[in-house]
Amino acid sequence: MPRPVKLHLKTYFKGFIKLIRFNNLLILFFSQLFVYFFLIKGIKPFNFSFLLLTLATVCIAAAGYIINDYYDIKIDIINKPGRVVIGRIFKRRTAMIFHFILNGSGIIVGLMMGLRLGVIIAFCSFLLWLYSNQLKRQPLSGNIAISFLTALSIMLVGVFAKERYISVLVYAIFAFFISLIREIVKDMEDVKGDANFGCKTLPIIWGIRKTKSFLFIVGILFIVTLIIGYFWLMRENPFNMYFIGYNLIFVILPFFVFLIYLSKADTVTDFKKLSTFCKVIMLTGVLSMLFV
């Protein structure tokens, strides 16, 4: 296990940004922002209570990334050596302090907004711990847990606003499917390190070929569900050509391109690129709210 070395403050800051996956937190924040302002409320003065919701969500997600790295140090040294922060920049104890502070802050802020939201956010915290401790190493259950939490981060905005639940659900389902596909692709990328430490992810128990076949089935279900969801979103404006055109060009077509590349992928680099591609499709999907 790598040992911490004496480092400058700038290095600690960069290490912390990497530890909490700052870029992913930005995507989470803007996803909730878009749901609230473009799908539910429309452009209105900023709501302080909504800011608290995003703060609680981001804190819990950041804590989840930390606890995940805490449990996966040895695996990450094999799969992603350049991403390892705990043990190199921060001691394990320091990382856990960060985790408890962020986790506690997220739950407290959630409870400030009401018991229902507080309980949901506390449940998210528990599921992230369970994922890192157990589910991540099991076939499919860990993938589903993370995908469910991704969808729940979208649905939280609907619960908060108490409006347009079905429209928000459409995007939550989109987030679930694209996240599930990406999580399985990441398992294919990490198969070497996972196998060395006894993980039982789909690529390990099924092999890459069968896992790809499963992803194609999930992908077809994703497209069918997405199209049904789009028809629902357009029920008030069935001739919204901007919405139709945008999603055809920037969501559905790229996903078919993704499936083509998936059929040919067979190296760690290929799967890493596909994982990034999924993240891009997730972003373009969120941006489609501008045209609803």
CSV table of C-alpha atoms in Angstrom, one decimal:
chain,number,residue,atom,x,y,z
A,1,MET,CA,0.0,0.0,0.0
A,2,PRO,CA,1.4,3.4,-0.9
A,3,ARG,CA,2.5,5.7,1.9
A,4,PRO,CA,1.7,9.4,2.2
A,5,VAL,CA,4.6,11.7,1.5
A,6,LYS,CA,5.3,15.3,2.5
A,7,LEU,CA,3.3,17.5,0.1
A,8,HIS,CA,2.5,21.1,-0.5
A,9,LEU,CA,-1.0,22.6,0.2
A,10,LYS,CA,-1.7,22.8,-3.5
A,11,THR,CA,-1.2,19.1,-3.9
A,12,TYR,CA,-3.6,18.4,-1.0
A,13,PHE,CA,-6.2,20.6,-2.6
A,14,LYS,CA,-5.8,18.8,-6.0
A,15,GLY,CA,-5.9,15.5,-4.2
A,16,PHE,CA,-9.1,16.4,-2.4
A,17,ILE,CA,-10.7,17.6,-5.7
A,18,LYS,CA,-9.8,14.2,-7.2
A,19,LEU,CA,-11.0,12.3,-4.2
A,20,ILE,CA,-14.5,13.7,-4.2
A,21,ARG,CA,-14.7,13.5,-8.1
A,22,PHE,CA,-15.4,17.3,-8.4
A,23,ASN,CA,-16.3,17.0,-12.1
A,24,ASN,CA,-18.9,14.4,-11.3
A,25,LEU,CA,-20.3,16.6,-8.5
A,26,LEU,CA,-20.7,19.5,-11.0
A,27,ILE,CA,-22.7,17.2,-13.3
A,28,LEU,CA,-24.9,16.2,-10.4
A,29,PHE,CA,-25.4,19.8,-9.3
A,30,PHE,CA,-26.3,21.1,-12.8
A,31,SER,CA,-28.5,18.1,-13.5
A,32,GLN,CA,-30.6,19.0,-10.4
A,33,LEU,CA,-30.4,22.7,-11.5
A,34,PHE,CA,-31.8,21.9,-14.9
A,35,VAL,CA,-34.6,19.7,-13.6
A,36,TYR,CA,-35.7,22.5,-11.2
A,37,PHE,CA,-35.5,25.5,-13.6
A,38,PHE,CA,-36.2,24.0,-17.0
A,39,LEU,CA,-38.4,21.0,-16.3
A,40,ILE,CA,-40.4,22.1,-13.3
A,41,LYS,CA,-40.4,25.8,-12.3
A,42,GLY,CA,-39.1,27.7,-15.3
A,43,ILE,CA,-36.6,30.5,-14.9
A,44,LYS,CA,-37.4,32.2,-11.6
A,45,PRO,CA,-35.3,33.9,-8.8
A,46,PHE,CA,-33.0,31.4,-7.1
A,47,ASN,CA,-34.6,29.4,-4.3
A,48,PHE,CA,-32.5,29.2,-1.2
A,49,SER,CA,-34.2,26.0,-0.1
A,50,PHE,CA,-33.4,24.4,-3.4
A,51,LEU,CA,-29.8,25.4,-2.9
A,52,LEU,CA,-29.9,23.5,0.4
A,53,LEU,CA,-31.2,20.4,-1.5
A,54,THR,CA,-28.3,20.5,-4.0
A,55,LEU,CA,-25.8,21.1,-1.1
A,56,ALA,CA,-27.1,18.0,0.8
A,57,THR,CA,-27.0,15.9,-2.4
A,58,VAL,CA,-23.5,16.9,-3.3
A,59,CYS,CA,-22.2,16.3,0.2
A,60,ILE,CA,-23.6,12.8,0.3
A,61,ALA,CA,-22.3,12.0,-3.2
A,62,ALA,CA,-18.8,13.3,-2.2
A,63,ALA,CA,-18.8,11.2,0.9
A,64,GLY,CA,-19.8,8.2,-1.2
A,65,TYR,CA,-16.8,8.7,-3.5
A,66,ILE,CA,-14.5,8.9,-0.5
A,67,ILE,CA,-15.8,5.7,1.2
A,68,ASN,CA,-15.7,3.9,-2.1
A,69,ASP,CA,-12.0,4.8,-2.5
A,70,TYR,CA,-11.4,3.9,1.1
A,71,TYR,CA,-12.5,0.3,0.5
A,72,ASP,CA,-11.0,0.0,-2.9
A,73,ILE,CA,-7.4,1.2,-2.4
A,74,LYS,CA,-5.8,-2.1,-3.4
A,75,ILE,CA,-8.1,-2.7,-6.4
A,76,ASP,CA,-7.6,0.9,-7.6
A,77,ILE,CA,-3.8,0.5,-7.4
A,78,ILE,CA,-4.2,-2.1,-10.2
A,79,ASN,CA,-7.1,-0.7,-12.1
A,80,LYS,CA,-6.5,3.1,-11.8
A,81,PRO,CA,-3.1,3.7,-10.2
A,82,GLY,CA,-3.1,7.4,-11.3
A,83,ARG,CA,-6.4,8.0,-9.4
A,84,VAL,CA,-5.3,6.7,-6.0
A,85,VAL,CA,-5.4,9.5,-3.4
A,86,ILE,CA,-5.9,7.7,-0.1
A,87,GLY,CA,-2.6,6.4,1.1
A,88,ARG,CA,-0.6,8.7,-1.1
A,89,ILE,CA,-1.9,12.2,-0.4
A,90,PHE,CA,-4.2,11.5,2.5
A,91,LYS,CA,-4.0,9.0,5.3
A,92,ARG,CA,-6.9,6.5,5.6
A,93,ARG,CA,-7.9,8.2,8.9
A,94,THR,CA,-8.0,11.6,7.3
A,95,ALA,CA,-10.1,10.3,4.4
A,96,MET,CA,-12.6,8.9,6.9
A,97,ILE,CA,-12.8,12.3,8.7
A,98,PHE,CA,-13.7,13.9,5.4
A,99,HIS,CA,-16.3,11.2,4.8
A,100,PHE,CA,-17.9,11.7,8.2
A,101,ILE,CA,-18.0,15.5,7.9
A,102,LEU,CA,-19.5,15.5,4.4
A,103,ASN,CA,-21.9,12.7,5.3
A,104,GLY,CA,-23.1,14.3,8.5
A,105,SER,CA,-23.4,17.7,6.8
A,106,GLY,CA,-25.5,16.2,4.0
A,107,ILE,CA,-27.9,14.4,6.4
A,108,ILE,CA,-28.2,17.5,8.7
A,109,VAL,CA,-29.0,19.8,5.8
A,110,GLY,CA,-31.5,17.3,4.5
A,111,LEU,CA,-33.3,17.1,7.8
A,112,MET,CA,-33.4,20.9,7.9
A,113,MET,CA,-35.6,20.7,4.8
A,114,GLY,CA,-38.1,18.3,6.4
A,115,LEU,CA,-38.3,14.8,7.7
A,116,ARG,CA,-39.2,13.2,4.3
A,117,LEU,CA,-36.2,14.6,2.4
A,118,GLY,CA,-33.9,14.0,5.4
A,119,VAL,CA,-34.9,10.3,5.5
A,120,ILE,CA,-34.4,9.9,1.7
A,121,ILE,CA,-30.9,11.6,1.9
A,122,ALA,CA,-29.9,9.4,4.9
A,123,PHE,CA,-31.1,6.3,3.0
A,124,CYS,CA,-28.8,7.4,0.1
A,125,SER,CA,-25.9,7.7,2.5
A,126,PHE,CA,-26.5,4.2,3.8
A,127,LEU,CA,-26.9,2.7,0.3
A,128,LEU,CA,-23.6,4.3,-0.8
A,129,TRP,CA,-21.8,2.7,2.2
A,130,LEU,CA,-23.5,-0.7,1.5
A,131,TYR,CA,-22.4,-0.4,-2.1
A,132,SER,CA,-18.8,0.3,-1.3
A,133,ASN,CA,-18.7,-2.3,1.5
A,134,GLN,CA,-20.5,-5.2,-0.2
A,135,LEU,CA,-22.7,-4.6,-3.3
A,136,LYS,CA,-19.9,-3.4,-5.5
A,137,ARG,CA,-18.3,-6.8,-5.5
A,138,GLN,CA,-21.5,-8.7,-6.4
A,139,PRO,CA,-23.0,-9.3,-9.9
A,140,LEU,CA,-25.4,-6.6,-11.0
A,141,SER,CA,-26.6,-5.6,-7.5
A,142,GLY,CA,-23.9,-2.9,-7.1
A,143,ASN,CA,-24.6,-1.6,-10.6
A,144,ILE,CA,-28.3,-1.3,-9.9
A,145,ALA,CA,-27.7,0.4,-6.6
A,146,ILE,CA,-25.6,3.2,-8.1
A,147,SER,CA,-28.0,3.6,-11.0
A,148,PHE,CA,-30.9,3.8,-8.6
A,149,LEU,CA,-29.1,6.5,-6.6
A,150,THR,CA,-28.4,8.4,-9.8
A,151,ALA,CA,-32.1,8.3,-10.7
A,152,LEU,CA,-33.1,9.2,-7.1
A,153,SER,CA,-30.9,12.4,-7.3
A,154,ILE,CA,-33.2,13.5,-10.1
A,155,MET,CA,-36.4,12.4,-8.4
A,156,LEU,CA,-35.4,14.3,-5.3
A,157,VAL,CA,-36.0,17.6,-7.1
A,158,GLY,CA,-39.6,16.5,-7.9
A,159,VAL,CA,-40.1,15.5,-4.3
A,160,PHE,CA,-38.8,18.9,-3.2
A,161,ALA,CA,-40.9,20.9,-5.7
A,162,LYS,CA,-44.0,18.7,-5.4
A,163,GLU,CA,-44.7,19.2,-9.1
A,164,ARG,CA,-44.5,17.3,-12.5
A,165,TYR,CA,-43.6,14.0,-10.9
A,166,ILE,CA,-44.1,12.1,-14.2
A,167,SER,CA,-41.9,14.4,-16.3
A,168,VAL,CA,-39.2,14.2,-13.7
A,169,LEU,CA,-39.6,10.4,-13.6
A,170,VAL,CA,-38.9,10.3,-17.4
A,171,TYR,CA,-35.5,11.9,-16.8
A,172,ALA,CA,-34.9,9.8,-13.7
A,173,ILE,CA,-35.4,6.6,-15.8
A,174,PHE,CA,-33.1,8.0,-18.4
A,175,ALA,CA,-30.5,8.6,-15.7
A,176,PHE,CA,-31.0,5.0,-14.4
A,177,PHE,CA,-30.4,3.3,-17.7
A,178,ILE,CA,-27.5,5.3,-18.9
A,179,SER,CA,-25.9,5.0,-15.5
A,180,LEU,CA,-26.5,1.2,-15.4
A,181,ILE,CA,-24.9,0.8,-18.8
A,182,ARG,CA,-21.9,2.9,-17.8
A,183,GLU,CA,-21.4,1.0,-14.5
A,184,ILE,CA,-21.3,-2.3,-16.3
A,185,VAL,CA,-18.9,-0.9,-18.9
A,186,LYS,CA,-16.7,0.3,-16.0
A,187,ASP,CA,-16.7,-3.2,-14.6
A,188,MET,CA,-15.4,-4.5,-18.0
A,189,GLU,CA,-12.7,-1.8,-17.8
A,190,ASP,CA,-11.7,-2.9,-14.2
A,191,VAL,CA,-12.0,-6.7,-14.7
A,192,LYS,CA,-8.3,-7.3,-14.0
A,193,GLY,CA,-8.1,-5.7,-10.6
A,194,ASP,CA,-11.6,-6.8,-9.6
A,195,ALA,CA,-10.7,-10.5,-10.3
A,196,ASN,CA,-7.5,-10.3,-8.3
A,197,PHE,CA,-9.5,-9.4,-5.2
A,198,GLY,CA,-12.4,-11.8,-5.5
A,199,CYS,CA,-15.1,-9.5,-6.9
A,200,LYS,CA,-17.9,-11.2,-8.8
A,201,THR,CA,-19.0,-8.6,-11.3
A,202,LEU,CA,-20.8,-9.5,-14.5
A,203,PRO,CA,-17.7,-9.5,-16.7
A,204,ILE,CA,-15.9,-11.8,-14.2
A,205,ILE,CA,-18.7,-14.4,-13.8
A,206,TRP,CA,-20.1,-14.2,-17.4
A,207,GLY,CA,-17.1,-13.1,-19.4
A,208,ILE,CA,-16.9,-10.0,-21.7
A,209,ARG,CA,-18.9,-11.5,-24.6
A,210,LYS,CA,-22.0,-12.4,-22.5
A,211,THR,CA,-21.8,-9.1,-20.7
A,212,LYS,CA,-21.8,-7.3,-24.0
A,213,SER,CA,-24.9,-9.2,-25.1
A,214,PHE,CA,-26.6,-8.3,-21.8
A,215,LEU,CA,-25.7,-4.6,-22.5
A,216,PHE,CA,-27.3,-4.8,-25.9
A,217,ILE,CA,-30.6,-6.0,-24.4
A,218,VAL,CA,-30.4,-3.3,-21.8
A,219,GLY,CA,-29.6,-0.8,-24.5
A,220,ILE,CA,-32.7,-1.8,-26.6
A,221,LEU,CA,-34.9,-1.5,-23.5
A,222,PHE,CA,-33.3,1.9,-22.8
A,223,ILE,CA,-34.2,3.2,-26.3
A,224,VAL,CA,-37.8,1.9,-26.2
A,225,THR,CA,-38.3,3.4,-22.7
A,226,LEU,CA,-36.7,6.7,-23.8
A,227,ILE,CA,-39.0,7.0,-26.8
A,228,ILE,CA,-42.1,6.4,-24.7
A,229,GLY,CA,-40.8,9.0,-22.2
A,230,TYR,CA,-40.2,11.5,-25.0
A,231,PHE,CA,-43.8,11.1,-26.2
A,232,TRP,CA,-45.0,11.7,-22.7
A,233,LEU,CA,-43.0,14.9,-22.4
A,234,MET,CA,-44.3,16.1,-25.7
A,235,ARG,CA,-48.0,15.5,-24.9
A,236,GLU,CA,-48.5,19.3,-24.4
A,237,ASN,CA,-46.6,20.2,-27.5
A,238,PRO,CA,-46.6,17.2,-30.0
A,239,PHE,CA,-44.9,19.3,-32.7
A,240,ASN,CA,-41.9,20.4,-30.7
A,241,MET,CA,-39.4,19.9,-33.5
A,242,TYR,CA,-36.5,21.4,-31.5
A,243,PHE,CA,-37.0,18.7,-28.8
A,244,ILE,CA,-37.4,15.9,-31.3
A,245,GLY,CA,-34.4,17.0,-33.4
A,246,TYR,CA,-32.1,17.6,-30.5
A,247,ASN,CA,-32.7,14.2,-29.0
A,248,LEU,CA,-32.4,12.3,-32.3
A,249,ILE,CA,-29.1,14.0,-33.0
A,250,PHE,CA,-27.5,14.3,-29.6
A,251,VAL,CA,-29.0,11.4,-27.6
A,252,ILE,CA,-30.4,8.5,-29.6
A,253,LEU,CA,-28.0,8.6,-32.5
A,254,PRO,CA,-24.9,8.8,-30.2
A,255,PHE,CA,-26.3,5.9,-28.2
A,256,PHE,CA,-26.5,3.7,-31.4
A,257,VAL,CA,-22.9,4.8,-32.1
A,258,PHE,CA,-22.0,3.7,-28.6
A,259,LEU,CA,-23.5,0.3,-29.2
A,260,ILE,CA,-21.5,-0.1,-32.5
A,261,TYR,CA,-18.3,0.7,-30.6
A,262,LEU,CA,-19.3,-1.6,-27.8
A,263,SER,CA,-19.5,-4.5,-30.2
A,264,LYS,CA,-15.9,-3.9,-31.3
A,265,ALA,CA,-14.4,-3.0,-27.9
A,266,ASP,CA,-12.0,-5.5,-26.3
A,267,THR,CA,-9.3,-3.5,-24.4
A,268,VAL,CA,-9.2,-1.5,-21.2
A,269,THR,CA,-8.7,1.7,-23.3
A,270,ASP,CA,-11.8,0.8,-25.4
A,271,PHE,CA,-14.0,0.4,-22.3
A,272,LYS,CA,-12.6,3.6,-20.8
A,273,LYS,CA,-13.6,5.6,-23.9
A,274,LEU,CA,-17.0,4.0,-23.8
A,275,SER,CA,-17.5,4.9,-20.2
A,276,THR,CA,-16.6,8.5,-21.1
A,277,PHE,CA,-19.0,8.3,-24.0
A,278,CYS,CA,-21.8,7.3,-21.7
A,279,LYS,CA,-21.1,10.3,-19.5
A,280,VAL,CA,-21.3,12.6,-22.6
A,281,ILE,CA,-24.7,11.1,-23.5
A,282,MET,CA,-25.9,11.6,-20.0
A,283,LEU,CA,-24.9,15.3,-20.3
A,284,THR,CA,-26.6,15.8,-23.6
A,285,GLY,CA,-29.7,14.1,-22.2
A,286,VAL,CA,-29.8,16.5,-19.3
A,287,LEU,CA,-29.4,19.5,-21.7
A,288,SER,CA,-32.5,18.3,-23.7
A,289,MET,CA,-34.6,19.8,-20.8
A,290,LEU,CA,-33.8,23.2,-22.4
A,291,PHE,CA,-36.2,22.2,-25.3
A,292,VAL,CA,-39.1,20.6,-23.4
